mmCIF file of C-alpha atoms (C1' of nucleotides) in Angstrom:
data_model
loop_
_atom_site.group_PDB
_atom_site.id
_atom_site.type_symbol
_atom_site.label_atom_id
_atom_site.label_comp_id
_atom_site.label_asym_id
_atom_site.label_seq_id
_atom_site.Cartn_x
_atom_site.Cartn_y
_atom_site.Cartn_z
ATOM 1 C CA MET A 1 -28.177 -3.363 -72.059
ATOM 2 C CA ALA A 2 -26.547 -5.290 -74.870
ATOM 3 C CA LEU A 3 -24.293 -3.755 -77.483
ATOM 4 C CA PRO A 4 -26.438 -2.285 -80.297
ATOM 5 C CA PRO A 5 -26.243 -3.441 -83.940
ATOM 6 C CA SER A 6 -24.305 -0.273 -84.799
ATOM 7 C CA PHE A 7 -21.425 -1.535 -82.661
ATOM 8 C CA TYR A 8 -20.911 -4.361 -85.148
ATOM 9 C CA ASP A 9 -21.416 -2.257 -88.259
ATOM 10 C CA ARG A 10 -17.796 -1.104 -88.321
ATOM 11 C CA GLU A 11 -14.480 -2.298 -89.700
ATOM 12 C CA VAL A 12 -14.044 -5.862 -88.446
ATOM 13 C CA LEU A 13 -10.600 -5.304 -86.902
ATOM 14 C CA GLU A 14 -12.005 -2.472 -84.790
ATOM 15 C CA VAL A 15 -14.869 -4.633 -83.612
ATOM 16 C CA ALA A 16 -12.475 -7.483 -82.786
ATOM 17 C CA ARG A 17 -10.397 -5.139 -80.627
ATOM 18 C CA ASP A 18 -13.381 -3.540 -78.937
ATOM 19 C CA LEU A 19 -15.019 -6.856 -78.083
ATOM 20 C CA VAL A 20 -12.171 -7.782 -75.716
ATOM 21 C CA GLY A 21 -13.475 -7.014 -72.237
ATOM 22 C CA CYS A 22 -17.126 -7.287 -73.234
ATOM 23 C CA VAL A 23 -19.398 -9.895 -71.671
ATOM 24 C CA VAL A 24 -21.078 -12.813 -73.431
ATOM 25 C CA GLU A 25 -24.206 -14.137 -71.725
ATOM 26 C CA HIS A 26 -26.496 -17.071 -72.428
ATOM 27 C CA GLU A 27 -29.057 -18.557 -70.043
ATOM 28 C CA GLY A 28 -27.441 -16.961 -67.014
ATOM 29 C CA LEU A 29 -24.017 -18.233 -67.996
ATOM 30 C CA ALA A 30 -21.574 -15.415 -68.684
ATOM 31 C CA GLY A 31 -17.910 -14.647 -69.283
ATOM 32 C CA VAL A 32 -15.629 -11.742 -70.201
ATOM 33 C CA ILE A 33 -14.168 -11.954 -73.707
ATOM 34 C CA VAL A 34 -10.375 -12.202 -73.446
ATOM 35 C CA GLU A 35 -9.536 -13.356 -76.973
ATOM 36 C CA THR A 36 -10.938 -12.687 -80.452
ATOM 37 C CA GLU A 37 -9.960 -13.157 -84.079
ATOM 38 C CA ALA A 38 -11.116 -11.180 -87.116
ATOM 39 C CA TYR A 39 -12.188 -12.745 -90.409
ATOM 40 C CA HIS A 40 -12.968 -10.926 -93.648
ATOM 41 C CA GLN A 41 -14.093 -11.996 -97.107
ATOM 42 C CA SER A 42 -10.921 -10.508 -98.629
ATOM 43 C CA GLU A 43 -8.673 -13.209 -97.172
ATOM 44 C CA PRO A 44 -8.830 -16.970 -97.805
ATOM 45 C CA ALA A 45 -9.026 -18.103 -94.184
ATOM 46 C CA ALA A 46 -12.521 -16.649 -93.903
ATOM 47 C CA HIS A 47 -15.517 -18.824 -94.691
ATOM 48 C CA SER A 48 -16.956 -15.825 -96.536
ATOM 49 C CA PHE A 49 -13.988 -15.891 -98.955
ATOM 50 C CA VAL A 50 -15.950 -18.244 -101.209
ATOM 51 C CA GLY A 51 -18.759 -15.733 -101.494
ATOM 52 C CA ARG A 52 -22.372 -15.893 -100.462
ATOM 53 C CA THR A 53 -23.634 -19.476 -100.261
ATOM 54 C CA ALA A 54 -26.249 -21.232 -98.178
ATOM 55 C CA ARG A 55 -23.570 -21.837 -95.595
ATOM 56 C CA THR A 56 -22.186 -18.306 -95.460
ATOM 57 C CA ALA A 57 -25.425 -16.350 -95.925
ATOM 58 C CA VAL A 58 -25.449 -15.223 -92.295
ATOM 59 C CA LEU A 59 -21.916 -13.802 -92.666
ATOM 60 C CA PHE A 60 -23.214 -11.523 -95.394
ATOM 61 C CA GLY A 61 -26.262 -10.653 -93.336
ATOM 62 C CA HIS A 62 -27.076 -8.099 -90.703
ATOM 63 C CA PRO A 63 -24.327 -6.950 -88.275
ATOM 64 C CA GLY A 64 -24.803 -8.257 -84.761
ATOM 65 C CA GLN A 65 -25.998 -11.710 -85.787
ATOM 66 C CA ALA A 66 -24.448 -14.883 -84.436
ATOM 67 C CA TYR A 67 -22.633 -17.008 -87.029
ATOM 68 C CA ILE A 68 -22.284 -20.434 -85.445
ATOM 69 C CA TYR A 69 -20.789 -23.360 -87.298
ATOM 70 C CA ARG A 70 -19.492 -26.840 -86.550
ATOM 71 C CA SER A 71 -15.748 -27.341 -86.657
ATOM 72 C CA TYR A 72 -14.140 -30.715 -87.321
ATOM 73 C CA GLY A 73 -17.571 -32.257 -87.034
ATOM 74 C CA ILE A 74 -17.600 -31.847 -83.285
ATOM 75 C CA HIS A 75 -17.312 -28.322 -81.928
ATOM 76 C CA ALA A 76 -19.581 -25.293 -82.263
ATOM 77 C CA LEU A 77 -17.750 -21.990 -82.804
ATOM 78 C CA LEU A 78 -19.316 -18.600 -82.101
ATOM 79 C CA ASN A 79 -18.783 -15.534 -84.301
ATOM 80 C CA ALA A 80 -20.273 -12.048 -84.331
ATOM 81 C CA VAL A 81 -21.186 -10.839 -87.826
ATOM 82 C CA CYS A 82 -19.784 -7.384 -88.669
ATOM 83 C CA GLN A 83 -19.886 -4.828 -91.473
ATOM 84 C CA GLY A 84 -22.859 -5.269 -93.551
ATOM 85 C CA PRO A 85 -25.082 -6.358 -94.910
ATOM 86 C CA ASP A 86 -23.229 -7.465 -98.053
ATOM 87 C CA VAL A 87 -19.804 -7.593 -96.414
ATOM 88 C CA GLY A 88 -18.730 -11.057 -95.261
ATOM 89 C CA ALA A 89 -16.888 -10.285 -92.042
ATOM 90 C CA ALA A 90 -17.062 -11.661 -88.523
ATOM 91 C CA VAL A 91 -15.230 -11.835 -85.221
ATOM 92 C CA LEU A 92 -14.549 -15.275 -83.762
ATOM 93 C CA ILE A 93 -14.878 -15.396 -79.971
ATOM 94 C CA ARG A 94 -11.966 -17.583 -78.898
ATOM 95 C CA ALA A 95 -11.834 -17.412 -75.096
ATOM 96 C CA LEU A 96 -13.701 -16.131 -72.057
ATOM 97 C CA GLN A 97 -12.933 -15.460 -68.434
ATOM 98 C CA PRO A 98 -15.793 -17.181 -66.561
ATOM 99 C CA LEU A 99 -18.006 -14.684 -64.759
ATOM 100 C CA GLU A 100 -21.434 -16.099 -63.867
ATOM 101 C CA GLY A 101 -22.828 -19.596 -63.592
ATOM 102 C CA VAL A 102 -19.387 -21.130 -63.061
ATOM 103 C CA ALA A 103 -20.766 -24.172 -61.252
ATOM 104 C CA ARG A 104 -23.033 -24.964 -64.200
ATOM 105 C CA MET A 105 -20.152 -24.450 -66.623
ATOM 106 C CA HIS A 106 -18.225 -27.121 -64.746
ATOM 107 C CA ALA A 107 -21.217 -29.440 -65.072
ATOM 108 C CA LEU A 108 -21.485 -28.741 -68.821
ATOM 109 C CA ARG A 109 -17.754 -29.123 -69.483
ATOM 110 C CA GLY A 110 -16.764 -31.805 -67.006
ATOM 111 C CA VAL A 111 -13.344 -30.349 -66.260
ATOM 112 C CA ALA A 112 -11.815 -29.515 -62.894
ATOM 113 C CA ARG A 113 -9.919 -26.262 -63.468
ATOM 114 C CA GLU A 114 -11.696 -22.977 -63.978
ATOM 115 C CA VAL A 115 -9.178 -21.867 -66.607
ATOM 116 C CA ASP A 116 -10.152 -24.864 -68.751
ATOM 117 C CA LEU A 117 -13.831 -23.926 -68.909
ATOM 118 C CA CYS A 118 -13.683 -21.347 -71.716
ATOM 119 C CA ASN A 119 -10.081 -21.169 -72.980
ATOM 120 C CA GLY A 120 -10.895 -22.187 -76.525
ATOM 121 C CA PRO A 121 -13.583 -21.430 -79.125
ATOM 122 C CA GLY A 122 -15.171 -24.874 -78.919
ATOM 123 C CA LYS A 123 -14.910 -24.949 -75.147
ATOM 124 C CA LEU A 124 -16.697 -21.698 -74.439
ATOM 125 C CA THR A 125 -19.717 -22.664 -76.525
ATOM 126 C CA GLN A 126 -20.007 -25.878 -74.553
ATOM 127 C CA ALA A 127 -19.583 -24.010 -71.258
ATOM 128 C CA LEU A 128 -22.326 -21.503 -72.199
ATOM 129 C CA ALA A 129 -24.649 -24.165 -73.679
ATOM 130 C CA ILE A 130 -24.454 -22.494 -77.106
ATOM 131 C CA ASP A 131 -25.322 -24.804 -79.963
ATOM 132 C CA LEU A 132 -25.939 -24.673 -83.688
ATOM 133 C CA ASP A 133 -29.633 -24.009 -83.213
ATOM 134 C CA LEU A 134 -28.683 -20.442 -82.233
ATOM 135 C CA HIS A 135 -27.035 -19.840 -85.616
ATOM 136 C CA GLY A 136 -28.557 -16.701 -87.143
ATOM 137 C CA THR A 137 -29.993 -15.307 -83.922
ATOM 138 C CA ASN A 138 -28.813 -11.827 -82.999
ATOM 139 C CA LEU A 139 -26.565 -10.755 -80.160
ATOM 140 C CA TYR A 140 -28.579 -7.765 -78.950
ATOM 141 C CA GLU A 141 -31.991 -9.393 -78.435
ATOM 142 C CA GLY A 142 -30.817 -12.845 -77.446
ATOM 143 C CA PRO A 143 -30.897 -15.653 -76.536
ATOM 144 C CA ILE A 144 -27.164 -14.905 -76.653
ATOM 145 C CA LEU A 145 -26.300 -11.372 -75.539
ATOM 146 C CA ILE A 146 -23.048 -9.418 -75.640
ATOM 147 C CA HIS A 147 -22.814 -6.617 -73.100
ATOM 148 C CA PRO A 148 -20.437 -3.625 -73.057
ATOM 149 C CA ARG A 149 -17.272 -3.577 -71.000
ATOM 150 C CA GLU A 150 -17.730 -3.339 -67.270
ATOM 151 C CA ASP A 151 -15.595 -1.757 -64.568
ATOM 152 C CA GLY A 152 -11.993 -2.836 -64.773
ATOM 153 C CA TRP A 153 -12.183 -3.498 -68.530
ATOM 154 C CA ALA A 154 -12.613 0.095 -69.712
ATOM 155 C CA ASP A 155 -9.409 0.127 -71.781
ATOM 156 C CA PRO A 156 -7.745 -3.302 -71.661
ATOM 157 C CA GLU A 157 -4.170 -3.694 -72.844
ATOM 158 C CA LEU A 158 -4.152 -5.928 -75.917
ATOM 159 C CA VAL A 159 -1.659 -8.378 -77.335
ATOM 160 C CA VAL A 160 -1.843 -8.745 -81.119
ATOM 161 C CA GLY A 161 -0.631 -11.766 -83.028
ATOM 162 C CA PRO A 162 -1.317 -14.227 -85.851
ATOM 163 C CA ARG A 163 -4.484 -16.303 -85.799
ATOM 164 C CA VAL A 164 -4.531 -19.846 -84.483
ATOM 165 C CA GLY A 165 -5.287 -23.137 -86.166
ATOM 166 C CA ILE A 166 -5.610 -22.002 -89.772
ATOM 167 C CA THR A 167 -3.629 -22.944 -92.859
ATOM 168 C CA LYS A 168 -4.426 -19.994 -95.125
ATOM 169 C CA ALA A 169 -3.404 -16.374 -94.548
ATOM 170 C CA ALA A 170 -1.808 -17.527 -91.304
ATOM 171 C CA ASP A 171 0.482 -14.510 -91.222
ATOM 172 C CA LEU A 172 -2.127 -11.806 -90.690
ATOM 173 C CA PRO A 173 -1.941 -10.413 -87.110
ATOM 174 C CA TRP A 174 -5.681 -10.530 -86.575
ATOM 175 C CA ARG A 175 -5.787 -12.157 -83.146
ATOM 176 C CA PHE A 176 -6.433 -9.987 -80.121
ATOM 177 C CA CYS A 177 -5.933 -11.085 -76.518
ATOM 178 C CA ALA A 178 -6.261 -9.361 -73.170
ATOM 179 C CA ALA A 179 -2.655 -8.893 -72.064
ATOM 180 C CA GLY A 180 -1.603 -11.252 -69.293
ATOM 181 C CA SER A 181 -4.927 -13.078 -69.078
ATOM 182 C CA ARG A 182 -4.675 -16.668 -67.841
ATOM 183 C CA TYR A 183 -7.848 -17.511 -69.735
ATOM 184 C CA VAL A 184 -6.629 -17.212 -73.363
ATOM 185 C CA SER A 185 -6.670 -20.351 -75.500
ATOM 186 C CA LYS A 186 -2.993 -20.464 -76.337
ATOM 187 C CA PRO A 187 -0.319 -18.670 -74.333
ATOM 188 C CA TRP A 188 2.208 -16.469 -76.071
ATOM 189 C CA PRO A 189 5.900 -17.445 -76.104
ATOM 190 C CA PRO A 190 7.317 -17.142 -72.576
ATOM 191 C CA GLY A 191 9.558 -14.192 -73.339
ATOM 192 C CA LEU A 192 6.809 -12.066 -74.800
ATOM 193 C CA ARG A 193 4.266 -13.149 -72.250
ATOM 194 C CA ALA A 194 6.566 -12.087 -69.409
ATOM 195 C CA THR A 195 6.756 -8.525 -70.683
ATOM 196 C CA LEU A 196 2.977 -8.346 -70.811
ATOM 197 C CA ALA A 197 2.026 -10.008 -67.528
ATOM 198 C CA PRO A 198 0.186 -7.742 -65.080
ATOM 199 C "C1'" DC B 1 -23.935 -38.490 -105.979
ATOM 200 C "C1'" DA B 2 -19.077 -39.098 -103.827
ATOM 201 C "C1'" DT B 3 -15.413 -36.974 -101.802
ATOM 202 C "C1'" DG B 4 -12.428 -34.107 -98.953
ATOM 203 C "C1'" DG B 5 -11.121 -30.585 -95.881
ATOM 204 C "C1'" DG B 6 -11.714 -27.569 -91.880
ATOM 205 C "C1'" DA B 7 -11.344 -21.042 -87.600
ATOM 206 C "C1'" DT B 8 -10.580 -27.972 -82.563
ATOM 207 C "C1'" DT B 9 -10.187 -30.772 -78.675
ATOM 208 C "C1'" DG B 10 -8.687 -34.438 -75.657
ATOM 209 C "C1'" DA B 11 -6.445 -38.757 -75.039
ATOM 210 C "C1'" DC B 12 -2.377 -41.031 -75.498
ATOM 211 C "C1'" DT B 13 3.017 -41.742 -76.234
ATOM 212 C "C1'" DG C 1 4.247 -34.099 -79.939
ATOM 213 C "C1'" DT C 2 0.986 -36.873 -82.481
ATOM 214 C "C1'" DC C 3 -3.560 -38.429 -83.865
ATOM 215 C "C1'" DA C 4 -8.356 -39.734 -84.294
ATOM 216 C "C1'" DA C 5 -13.151 -38.278 -83.861
ATOM 217 C "C1'" DT C 6 -17.064 -36.667 -86.712
ATOM 218 C "C1'" DC C 7 -20.485 -33.194 -89.359
ATOM 219 C "C1'" DC C 8 -21.501 -29.735 -92.745
ATOM 220 C "C1'" DC C 9 -21.286 -28.401 -97.253
ATOM 221 C "C1'" DA C 10 -18.501 -26.827 -101.458
ATOM 222 C "C1'" DT C 11 -16.696 -28.821 -105.182
ATOM 223 C "C1'" DG C 12 -16.248 -31.898 -109.077
ATOM 224 C "C1'" DC C 13 -17.387 -35.968 -111.799
#
DNA sequence: CATGGGATTGACT
DNA sequence: GTCAATCCCATGC
């Protein structure tokens, strides 16, 4: 069973933490979430900061919907809408550990190494064949589904840090990674990473 | 209606 | 480390 809408109807930082270890699935392609970032209308890095517009309407919509947008004109990025309706908050899925359909992910991505399949927000959407036409669909009825944590991910150790690739509110520690995972999009500094490796 | 910037990636130096 | 590619849409004239 997929996570219910109530899972997403909570404070966005909680949802971002709790999504690490959960499983994203689309068309038989699946991976374990190892990295997330939280976004909220109260801070300028969030798309919802500008308020409700045609572009951001989904962010202010029902919790558990997929907010998918194109970044730099090229990449599709997948977010899970939280807290609402009427609160513009979402969790960006930034990296997955490939789980099912790995051979097809390689075909979709065209890269050799397994760690390169889903270690970035634009990469994982390509690996799972997620495109903009799924914007506004929900994550509990599909086509994209997010499942609860499975065995081995019951209570993952998390590393918290600043978000990646943004210019505004770059200091907020709203990025959550599975400690020691080789599948995160950007490694932590060597010293810190060493203390957190499994 | 024209313009500019962005939550990125991959190729190249 | 640097840089271009390329689309959506908010903003401003």
